[in-house]
Coordinates of C-alpha atoms and ligand atoms in Angstrom, one line a residue:
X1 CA 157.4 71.9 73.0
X2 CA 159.1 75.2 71.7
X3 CA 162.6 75.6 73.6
X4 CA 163.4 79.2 74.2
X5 CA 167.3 77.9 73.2
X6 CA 168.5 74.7 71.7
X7 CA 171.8 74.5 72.9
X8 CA 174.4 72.0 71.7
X9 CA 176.5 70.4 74.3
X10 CA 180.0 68.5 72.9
X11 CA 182.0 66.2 74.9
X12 CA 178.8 65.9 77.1
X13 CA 179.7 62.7 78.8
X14 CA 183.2 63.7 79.7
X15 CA 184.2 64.8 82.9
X16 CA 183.6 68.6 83.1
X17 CA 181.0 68.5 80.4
X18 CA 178.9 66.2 82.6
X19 CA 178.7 68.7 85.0
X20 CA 177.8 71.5 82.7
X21 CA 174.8 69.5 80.9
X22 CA 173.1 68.4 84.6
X23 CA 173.8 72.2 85.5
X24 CA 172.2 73.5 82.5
X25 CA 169.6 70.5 82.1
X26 CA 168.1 70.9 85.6
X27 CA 168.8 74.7 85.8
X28 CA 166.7 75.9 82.6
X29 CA 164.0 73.7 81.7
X30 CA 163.3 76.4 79.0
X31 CA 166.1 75.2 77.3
X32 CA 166.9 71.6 75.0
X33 CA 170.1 70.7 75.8
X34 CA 171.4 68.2 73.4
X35 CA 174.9 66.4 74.0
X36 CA 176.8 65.6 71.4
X37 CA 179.5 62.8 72.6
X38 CA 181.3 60.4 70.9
X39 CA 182.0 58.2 73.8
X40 CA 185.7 57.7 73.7
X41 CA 187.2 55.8 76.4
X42 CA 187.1 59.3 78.3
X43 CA 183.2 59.6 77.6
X44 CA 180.9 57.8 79.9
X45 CA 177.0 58.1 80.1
X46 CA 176.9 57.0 83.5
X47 CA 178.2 60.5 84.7
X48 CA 174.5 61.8 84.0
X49 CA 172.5 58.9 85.2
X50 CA 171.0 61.3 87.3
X51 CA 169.1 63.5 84.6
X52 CA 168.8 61.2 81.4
X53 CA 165.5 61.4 81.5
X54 CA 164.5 64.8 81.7
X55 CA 162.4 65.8 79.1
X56 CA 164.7 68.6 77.8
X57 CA 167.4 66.2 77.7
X58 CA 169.2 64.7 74.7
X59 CA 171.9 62.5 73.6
X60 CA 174.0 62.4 70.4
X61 CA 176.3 59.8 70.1
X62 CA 178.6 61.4 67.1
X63 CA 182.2 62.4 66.0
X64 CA 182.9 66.1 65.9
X65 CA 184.7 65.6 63.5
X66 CA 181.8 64.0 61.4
X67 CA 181.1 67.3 59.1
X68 CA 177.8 66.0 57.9
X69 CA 176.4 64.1 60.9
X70 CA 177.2 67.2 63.0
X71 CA 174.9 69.6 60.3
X72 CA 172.6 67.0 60.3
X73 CA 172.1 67.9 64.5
X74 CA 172.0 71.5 63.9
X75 CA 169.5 71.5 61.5
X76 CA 167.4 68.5 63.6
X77 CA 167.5 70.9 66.9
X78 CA 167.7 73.8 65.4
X79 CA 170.6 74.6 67.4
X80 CA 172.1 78.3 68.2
X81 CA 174.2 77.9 71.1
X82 CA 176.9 75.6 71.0
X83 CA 179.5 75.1 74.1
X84 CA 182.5 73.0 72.7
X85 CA 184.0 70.9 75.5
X86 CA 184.7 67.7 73.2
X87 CA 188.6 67.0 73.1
X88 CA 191.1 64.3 73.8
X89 CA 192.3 66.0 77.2
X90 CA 195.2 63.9 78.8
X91 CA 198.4 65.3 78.6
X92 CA 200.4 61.7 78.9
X93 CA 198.5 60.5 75.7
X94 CA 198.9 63.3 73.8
X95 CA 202.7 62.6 73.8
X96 CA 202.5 59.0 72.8
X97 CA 199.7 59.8 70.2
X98 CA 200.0 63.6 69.1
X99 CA 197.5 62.5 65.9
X100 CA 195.0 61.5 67.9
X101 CA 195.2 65.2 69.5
X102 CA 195.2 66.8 66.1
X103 CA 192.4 65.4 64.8
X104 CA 189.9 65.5 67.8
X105 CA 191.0 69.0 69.0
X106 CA 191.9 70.7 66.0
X107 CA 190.3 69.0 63.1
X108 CA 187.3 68.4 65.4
X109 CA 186.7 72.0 66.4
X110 CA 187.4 73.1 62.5
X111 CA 184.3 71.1 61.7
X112 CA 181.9 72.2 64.6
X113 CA 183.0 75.9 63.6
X114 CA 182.2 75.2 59.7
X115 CA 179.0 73.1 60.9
X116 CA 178.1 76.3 62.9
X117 CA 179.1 79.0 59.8
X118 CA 176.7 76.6 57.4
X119 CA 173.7 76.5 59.0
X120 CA 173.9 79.7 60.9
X121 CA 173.9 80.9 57.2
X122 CA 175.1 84.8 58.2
X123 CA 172.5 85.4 60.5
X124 CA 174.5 85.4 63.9
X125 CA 171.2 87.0 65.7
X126 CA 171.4 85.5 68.8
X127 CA 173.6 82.6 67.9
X128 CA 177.3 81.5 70.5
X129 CA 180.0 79.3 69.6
X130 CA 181.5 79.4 73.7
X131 CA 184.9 77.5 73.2
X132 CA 186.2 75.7 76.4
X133 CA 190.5 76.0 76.5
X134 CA 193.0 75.7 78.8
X135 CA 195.5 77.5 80.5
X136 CA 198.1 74.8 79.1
X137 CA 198.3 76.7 76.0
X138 CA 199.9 79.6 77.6
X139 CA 203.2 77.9 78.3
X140 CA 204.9 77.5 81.6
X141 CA 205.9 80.2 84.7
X142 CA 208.7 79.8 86.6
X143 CA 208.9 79.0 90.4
X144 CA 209.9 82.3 91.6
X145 CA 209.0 81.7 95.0
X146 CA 209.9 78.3 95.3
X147 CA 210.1 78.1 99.2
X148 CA 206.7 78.1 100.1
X149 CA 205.0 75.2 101.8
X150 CA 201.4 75.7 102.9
X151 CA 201.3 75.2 107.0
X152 CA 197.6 74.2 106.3
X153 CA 195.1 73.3 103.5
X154 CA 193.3 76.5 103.9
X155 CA 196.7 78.1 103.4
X156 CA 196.7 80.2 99.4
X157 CA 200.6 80.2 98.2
X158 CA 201.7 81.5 95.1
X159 CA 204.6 80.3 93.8
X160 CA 206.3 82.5 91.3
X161 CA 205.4 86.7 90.4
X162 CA 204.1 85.9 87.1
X163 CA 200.4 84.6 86.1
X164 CA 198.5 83.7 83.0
X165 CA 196.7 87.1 82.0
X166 CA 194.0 87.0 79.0
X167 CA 197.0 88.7 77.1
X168 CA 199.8 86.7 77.9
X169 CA 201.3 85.2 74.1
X170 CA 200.5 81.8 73.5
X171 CA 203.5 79.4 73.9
X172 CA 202.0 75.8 74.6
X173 CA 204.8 72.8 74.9
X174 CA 202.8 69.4 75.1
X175 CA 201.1 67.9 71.9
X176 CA 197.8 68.5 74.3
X177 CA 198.2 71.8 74.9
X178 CA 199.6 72.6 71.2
X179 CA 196.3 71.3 69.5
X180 CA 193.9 73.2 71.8
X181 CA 195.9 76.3 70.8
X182 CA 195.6 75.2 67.6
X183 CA 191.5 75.4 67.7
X184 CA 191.4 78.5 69.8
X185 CA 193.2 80.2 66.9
X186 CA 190.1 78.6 64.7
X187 CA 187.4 79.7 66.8
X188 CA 188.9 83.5 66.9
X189 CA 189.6 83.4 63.2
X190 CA 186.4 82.1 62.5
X191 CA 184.8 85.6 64.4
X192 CA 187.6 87.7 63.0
X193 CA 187.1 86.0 58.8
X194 CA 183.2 85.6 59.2
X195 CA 182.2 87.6 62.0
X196 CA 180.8 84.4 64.0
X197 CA 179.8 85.2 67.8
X198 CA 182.5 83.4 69.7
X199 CA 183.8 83.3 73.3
X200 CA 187.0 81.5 74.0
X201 CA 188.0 80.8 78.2
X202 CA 191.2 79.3 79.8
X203 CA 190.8 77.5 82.7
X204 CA 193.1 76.3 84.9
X205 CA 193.4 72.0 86.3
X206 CA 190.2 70.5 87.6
X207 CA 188.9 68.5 90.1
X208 CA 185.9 66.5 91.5
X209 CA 183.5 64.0 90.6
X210 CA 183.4 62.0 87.4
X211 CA 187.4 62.5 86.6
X212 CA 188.6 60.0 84.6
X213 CA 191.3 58.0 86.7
X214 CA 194.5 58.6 84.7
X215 CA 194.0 62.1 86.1
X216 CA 195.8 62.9 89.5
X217 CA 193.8 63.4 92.1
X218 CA 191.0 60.4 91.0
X219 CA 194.3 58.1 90.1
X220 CA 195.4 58.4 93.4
X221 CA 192.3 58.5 95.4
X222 CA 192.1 55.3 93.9
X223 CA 195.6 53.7 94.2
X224 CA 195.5 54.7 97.7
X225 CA 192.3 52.7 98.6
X226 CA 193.7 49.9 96.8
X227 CA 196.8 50.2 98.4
X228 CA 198.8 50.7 95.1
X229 CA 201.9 52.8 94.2
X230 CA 201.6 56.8 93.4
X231 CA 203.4 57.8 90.7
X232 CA 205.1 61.3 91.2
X233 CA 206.6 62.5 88.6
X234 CA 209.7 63.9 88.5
X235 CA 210.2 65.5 92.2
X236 CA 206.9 66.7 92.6
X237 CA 208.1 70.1 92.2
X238 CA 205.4 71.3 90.0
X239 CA 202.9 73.3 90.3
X240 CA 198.9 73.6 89.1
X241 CA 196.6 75.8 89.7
X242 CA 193.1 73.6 90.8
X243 CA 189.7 74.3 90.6
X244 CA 186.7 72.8 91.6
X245 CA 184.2 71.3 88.4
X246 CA 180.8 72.8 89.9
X247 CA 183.0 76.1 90.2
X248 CA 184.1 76.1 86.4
X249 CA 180.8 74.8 85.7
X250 CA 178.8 78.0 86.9
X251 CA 181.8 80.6 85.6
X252 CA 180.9 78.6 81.7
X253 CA 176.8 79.5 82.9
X254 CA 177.7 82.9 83.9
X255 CA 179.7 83.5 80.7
X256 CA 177.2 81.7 78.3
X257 CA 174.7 84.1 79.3
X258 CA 176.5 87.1 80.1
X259 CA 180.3 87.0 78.5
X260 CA 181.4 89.6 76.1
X261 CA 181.6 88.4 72.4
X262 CA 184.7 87.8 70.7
X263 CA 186.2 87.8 73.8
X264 CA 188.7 85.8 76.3
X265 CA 188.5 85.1 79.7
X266 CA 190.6 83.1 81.9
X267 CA 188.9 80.9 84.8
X268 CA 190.7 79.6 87.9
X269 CA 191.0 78.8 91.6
X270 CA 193.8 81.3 93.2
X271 CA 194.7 78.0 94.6
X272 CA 198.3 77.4 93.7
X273 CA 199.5 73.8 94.8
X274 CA 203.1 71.5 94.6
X275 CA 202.2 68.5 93.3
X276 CA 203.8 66.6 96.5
X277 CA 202.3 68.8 98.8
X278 CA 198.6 68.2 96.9
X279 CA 199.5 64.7 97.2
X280 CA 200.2 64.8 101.0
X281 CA 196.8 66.3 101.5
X282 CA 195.1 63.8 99.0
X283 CA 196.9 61.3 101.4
X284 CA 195.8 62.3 104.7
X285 CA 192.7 63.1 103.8
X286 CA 191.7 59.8 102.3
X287 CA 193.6 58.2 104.8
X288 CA 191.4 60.0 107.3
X289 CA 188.0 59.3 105.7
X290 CA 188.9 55.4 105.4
X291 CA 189.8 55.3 109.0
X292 CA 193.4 54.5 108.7
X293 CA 196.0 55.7 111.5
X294 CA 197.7 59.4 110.4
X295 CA 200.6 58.4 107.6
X296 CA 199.2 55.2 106.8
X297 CA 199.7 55.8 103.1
X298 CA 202.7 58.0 102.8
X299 CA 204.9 55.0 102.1
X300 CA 203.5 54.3 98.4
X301 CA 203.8 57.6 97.1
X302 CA 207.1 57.0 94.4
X303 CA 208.7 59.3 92.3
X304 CA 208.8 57.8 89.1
X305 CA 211.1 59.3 85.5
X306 CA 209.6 62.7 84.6
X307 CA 206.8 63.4 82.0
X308 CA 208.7 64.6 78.9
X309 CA 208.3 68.8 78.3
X310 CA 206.5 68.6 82.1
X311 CA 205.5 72.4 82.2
X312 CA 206.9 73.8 85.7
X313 CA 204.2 76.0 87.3
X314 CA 200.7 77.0 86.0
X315 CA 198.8 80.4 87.7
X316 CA 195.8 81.7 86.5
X317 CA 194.8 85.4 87.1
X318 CA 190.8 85.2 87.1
X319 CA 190.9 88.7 88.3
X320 CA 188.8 90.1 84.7
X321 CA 186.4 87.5 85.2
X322 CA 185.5 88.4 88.7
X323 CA 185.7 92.1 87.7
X324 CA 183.7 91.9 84.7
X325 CA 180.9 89.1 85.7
X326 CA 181.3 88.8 89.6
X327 CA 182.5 85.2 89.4
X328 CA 184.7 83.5 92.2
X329 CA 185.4 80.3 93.1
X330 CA 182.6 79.7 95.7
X331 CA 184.6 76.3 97.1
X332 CA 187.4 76.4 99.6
X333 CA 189.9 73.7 98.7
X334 CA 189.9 72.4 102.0
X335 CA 185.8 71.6 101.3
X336 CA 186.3 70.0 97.6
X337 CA 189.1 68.3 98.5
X338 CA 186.7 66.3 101.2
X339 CA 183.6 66.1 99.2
X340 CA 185.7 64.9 96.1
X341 CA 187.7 62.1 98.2
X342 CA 184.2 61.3 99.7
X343 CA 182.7 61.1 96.5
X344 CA 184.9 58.2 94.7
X345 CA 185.5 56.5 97.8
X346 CA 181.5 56.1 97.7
X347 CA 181.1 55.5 94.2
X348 CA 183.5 52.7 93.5
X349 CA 181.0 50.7 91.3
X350 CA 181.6 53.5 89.1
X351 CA 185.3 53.6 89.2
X352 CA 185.2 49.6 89.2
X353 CA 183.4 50.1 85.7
X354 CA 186.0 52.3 84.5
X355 CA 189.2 50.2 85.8
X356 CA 187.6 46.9 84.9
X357 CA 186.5 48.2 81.2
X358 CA 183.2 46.6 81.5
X359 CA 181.8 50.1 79.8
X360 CA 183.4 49.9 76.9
X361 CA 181.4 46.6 76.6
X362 CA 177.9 48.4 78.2
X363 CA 178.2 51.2 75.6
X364 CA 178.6 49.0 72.6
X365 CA 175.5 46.9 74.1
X366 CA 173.5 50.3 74.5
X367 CA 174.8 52.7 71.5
X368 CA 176.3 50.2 69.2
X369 CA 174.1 50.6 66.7
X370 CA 172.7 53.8 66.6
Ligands
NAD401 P1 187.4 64.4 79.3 O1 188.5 63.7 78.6 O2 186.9 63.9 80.6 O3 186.1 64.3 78.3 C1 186.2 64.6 76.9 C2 184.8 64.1 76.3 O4 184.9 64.4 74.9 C3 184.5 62.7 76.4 O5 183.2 62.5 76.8 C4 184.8 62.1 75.0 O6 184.0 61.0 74.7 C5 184.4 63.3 74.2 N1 185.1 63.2 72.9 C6 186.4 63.0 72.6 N2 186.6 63.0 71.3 C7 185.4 63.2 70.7 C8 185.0 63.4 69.3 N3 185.9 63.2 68.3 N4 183.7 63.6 69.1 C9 182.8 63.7 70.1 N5 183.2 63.6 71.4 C10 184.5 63.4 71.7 O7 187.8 65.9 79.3 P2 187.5 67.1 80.4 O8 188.6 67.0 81.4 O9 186.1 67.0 80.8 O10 187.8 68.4 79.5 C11 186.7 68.9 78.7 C12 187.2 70.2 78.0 O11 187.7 71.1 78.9 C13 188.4 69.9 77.0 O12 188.2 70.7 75.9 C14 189.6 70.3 77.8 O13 190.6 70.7 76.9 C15 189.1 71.4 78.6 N6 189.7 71.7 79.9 C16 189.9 70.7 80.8 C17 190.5 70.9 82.0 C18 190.7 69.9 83.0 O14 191.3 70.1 84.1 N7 190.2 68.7 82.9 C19 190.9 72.2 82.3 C20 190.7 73.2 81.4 C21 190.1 73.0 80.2
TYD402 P1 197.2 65.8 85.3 O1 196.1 65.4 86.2 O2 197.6 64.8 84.2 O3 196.9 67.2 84.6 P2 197.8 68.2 83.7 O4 198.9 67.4 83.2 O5 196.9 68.6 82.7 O6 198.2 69.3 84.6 O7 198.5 66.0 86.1 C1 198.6 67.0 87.2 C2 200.0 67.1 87.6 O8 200.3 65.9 88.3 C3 201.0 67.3 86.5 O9 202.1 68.1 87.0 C4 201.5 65.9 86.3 C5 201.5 65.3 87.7 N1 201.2 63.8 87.7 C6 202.0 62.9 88.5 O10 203.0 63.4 89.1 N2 201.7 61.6 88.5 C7 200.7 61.1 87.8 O11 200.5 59.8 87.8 C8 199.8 62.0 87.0 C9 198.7 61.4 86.2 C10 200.1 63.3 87.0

């Protein structure tokens, strides 16, 4: 079958890429969407269980940093649309194994973008390279409005008079948030040296489905059904900026297709949260849903030493996307909050998997010697 686009997903089998490859798999059958994952422990095929089938469907299993194996794809699939999510993404690792960080994020993207400039060849007719970032690479805001506590869910705070604007100077502080500043550089140098189509966007802390559970909110979905201890760090003061996946999901469709090259745009929720008071909601809410009495579970959050270089207070202004493209957030945090505690407290074969390690074992069974 001729594809009208061969589009090359990375980090396909991760947690927001998942939901970009079933969005664009089921969305345009015109298209061959082939994911490129390496399966780290963060990758895991049984996030798309749902579409591996499809007939425009395919699945990689490669380094990005593999120069020649990743050439070896373009060329295969004839690829000219490439949306980068691959990365080592937790900030806690990053500061026991900065390497690590380096190599996947920076090293990684280096070799996508040179894979891309090789066998693109000059002719950037109708070719991409999207970039997905994050807002971490801005730095941190201060809490200028510190007082704040929402009286409801529903309720939007902002916590300081400053945001994250598509011109605000880099100044990232974690290992994490260092290297993907590191590999946006690359991407815009690689437009501004070469000329390569490129889009770079920012986007703010999600949440939903198929998180890996060293993340917040699935960590202590989890620890709460399992009647474990929540570890807040520091005093809970800080705060994040959260979005649903599906959300950021159809802002990376909207750009793909409709985003300016060479340029930036910034994706988030307008939904400014304290970490304690996001954890009092995760609380009730799961407490709720399992049918325990109202503070059942308050007693396990405790606040543990603080993560070293913890950035204060992330806030996104998304205002040029939704000026430019129409995108908003379509989810009210009240509603993903429900459906996303509803979802792992159904799925709990699938987080049993994850915090049992019997995927590791199923992957090497399945891909071990491809
Ligand atoms: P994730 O850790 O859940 O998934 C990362 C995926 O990349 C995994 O499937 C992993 O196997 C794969 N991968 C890692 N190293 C690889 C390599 N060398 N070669 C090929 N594949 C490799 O991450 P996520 O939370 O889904 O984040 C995806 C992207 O979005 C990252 O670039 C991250 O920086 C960015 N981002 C994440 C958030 C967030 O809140 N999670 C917010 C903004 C931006
Ligand atoms: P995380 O989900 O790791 O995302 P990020 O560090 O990229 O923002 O953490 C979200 C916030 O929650 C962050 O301020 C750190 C804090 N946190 C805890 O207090 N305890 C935890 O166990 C974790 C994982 C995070």
């Amino acid at each position: 079958m001729n594809y009208k686009r061969n589009i090359l997903i990375t980090g396909g089998a991760g947690f927001i890429g998942s939901h970009v490859v079933r969005l664009f798999v089921s969305k345009y059958p015109e298209y061959r969407i082939v994911n490129l994952d390496k399966l780290t422990y963060a990758g895991n095929l049984a996030n798309l269980k749902d579409i591996e089938n499809a007939p425009n469907y395919e699945f990689v299993k490669a380094d990005i940093c593999d120069f020649e194996t990743v050439c070896g794809i373009f060329q295969k699939y004839g690829i000219d649309g490439v949306i980068h999510l691959a990365a080592e993404s937790h900030v806690d690792r990053s500061i026991k194994d900065p390497f690590t960080f380096a190599r996947t994020n920076v090293l990684g993207t280096l070799s996508m973008l040179q894979a891309a400039k090789h066998c693109w060849n000059g002719d950037w007719d109708g070719k991409l390279f999207y970039h997905i970032s994050t807002d971490e690479v801005y730095g941190a805001l201060e809490l200028t409005r510190p007082e704040g506590v929402p009286s409801d869910i529903s309720a939007h705070m902002v916590y300081g008079d400053e945001f994250f604007r598509e011109t605000t100077r880099y100044s990232p502080h974690s290992p994490y948030s260092a290297s993907k500043a590191s590999s946006d550089h690359f991407v815009r140098a690689f437009h501004d040296t070469y000329g390569m189509p490129v889009i770079v966007t920012n986007c703010s802390n999600n949440y939903g489905p198929y998180q890996f559970p060293e993340k917040l909110i699935p960590l202590f979905i989890n620890n709460i059904r399992h009647r474990k201890p929540l570890p807040v760090y520091g005093r809970g003061e800080n705060v994040r900026d959260w979005l649903y996946v599906e959300d950021h999901a159809r802002a990376i469709d909207l750009i793909f297709h409709e985003g300016k090259v060479a340029d930036t745009y910034n994706i988030g929720g307008f939904n400014e949260w304290k970490n304690i008071d996001l954890i009092k909601v995760i609380i009730k809410t799961t407490d709720r849903i399992l049918g325990n009495p109202e503070g059942y579970s308050d007693g396990l959050i405790t606040f543990v030493t603080d993560r070293a270089g913890h950035d204060l207070r992330y806030a996104i202004d998304a205002t040029k996307l939704h000026r430019e493209l129409g995108w908003s957030p379509s989810l009210q945090f009240e509603e993903g909050i429900d459906k996303t505690v509803r979802w792992y407290l159904d799925n709990q074969e699938w987080m049993d998997n994850i915090t049992s390690g019997a995927y590791e074992k199923y992957y090497e069974d399945m891909y071990g010697n491809r």
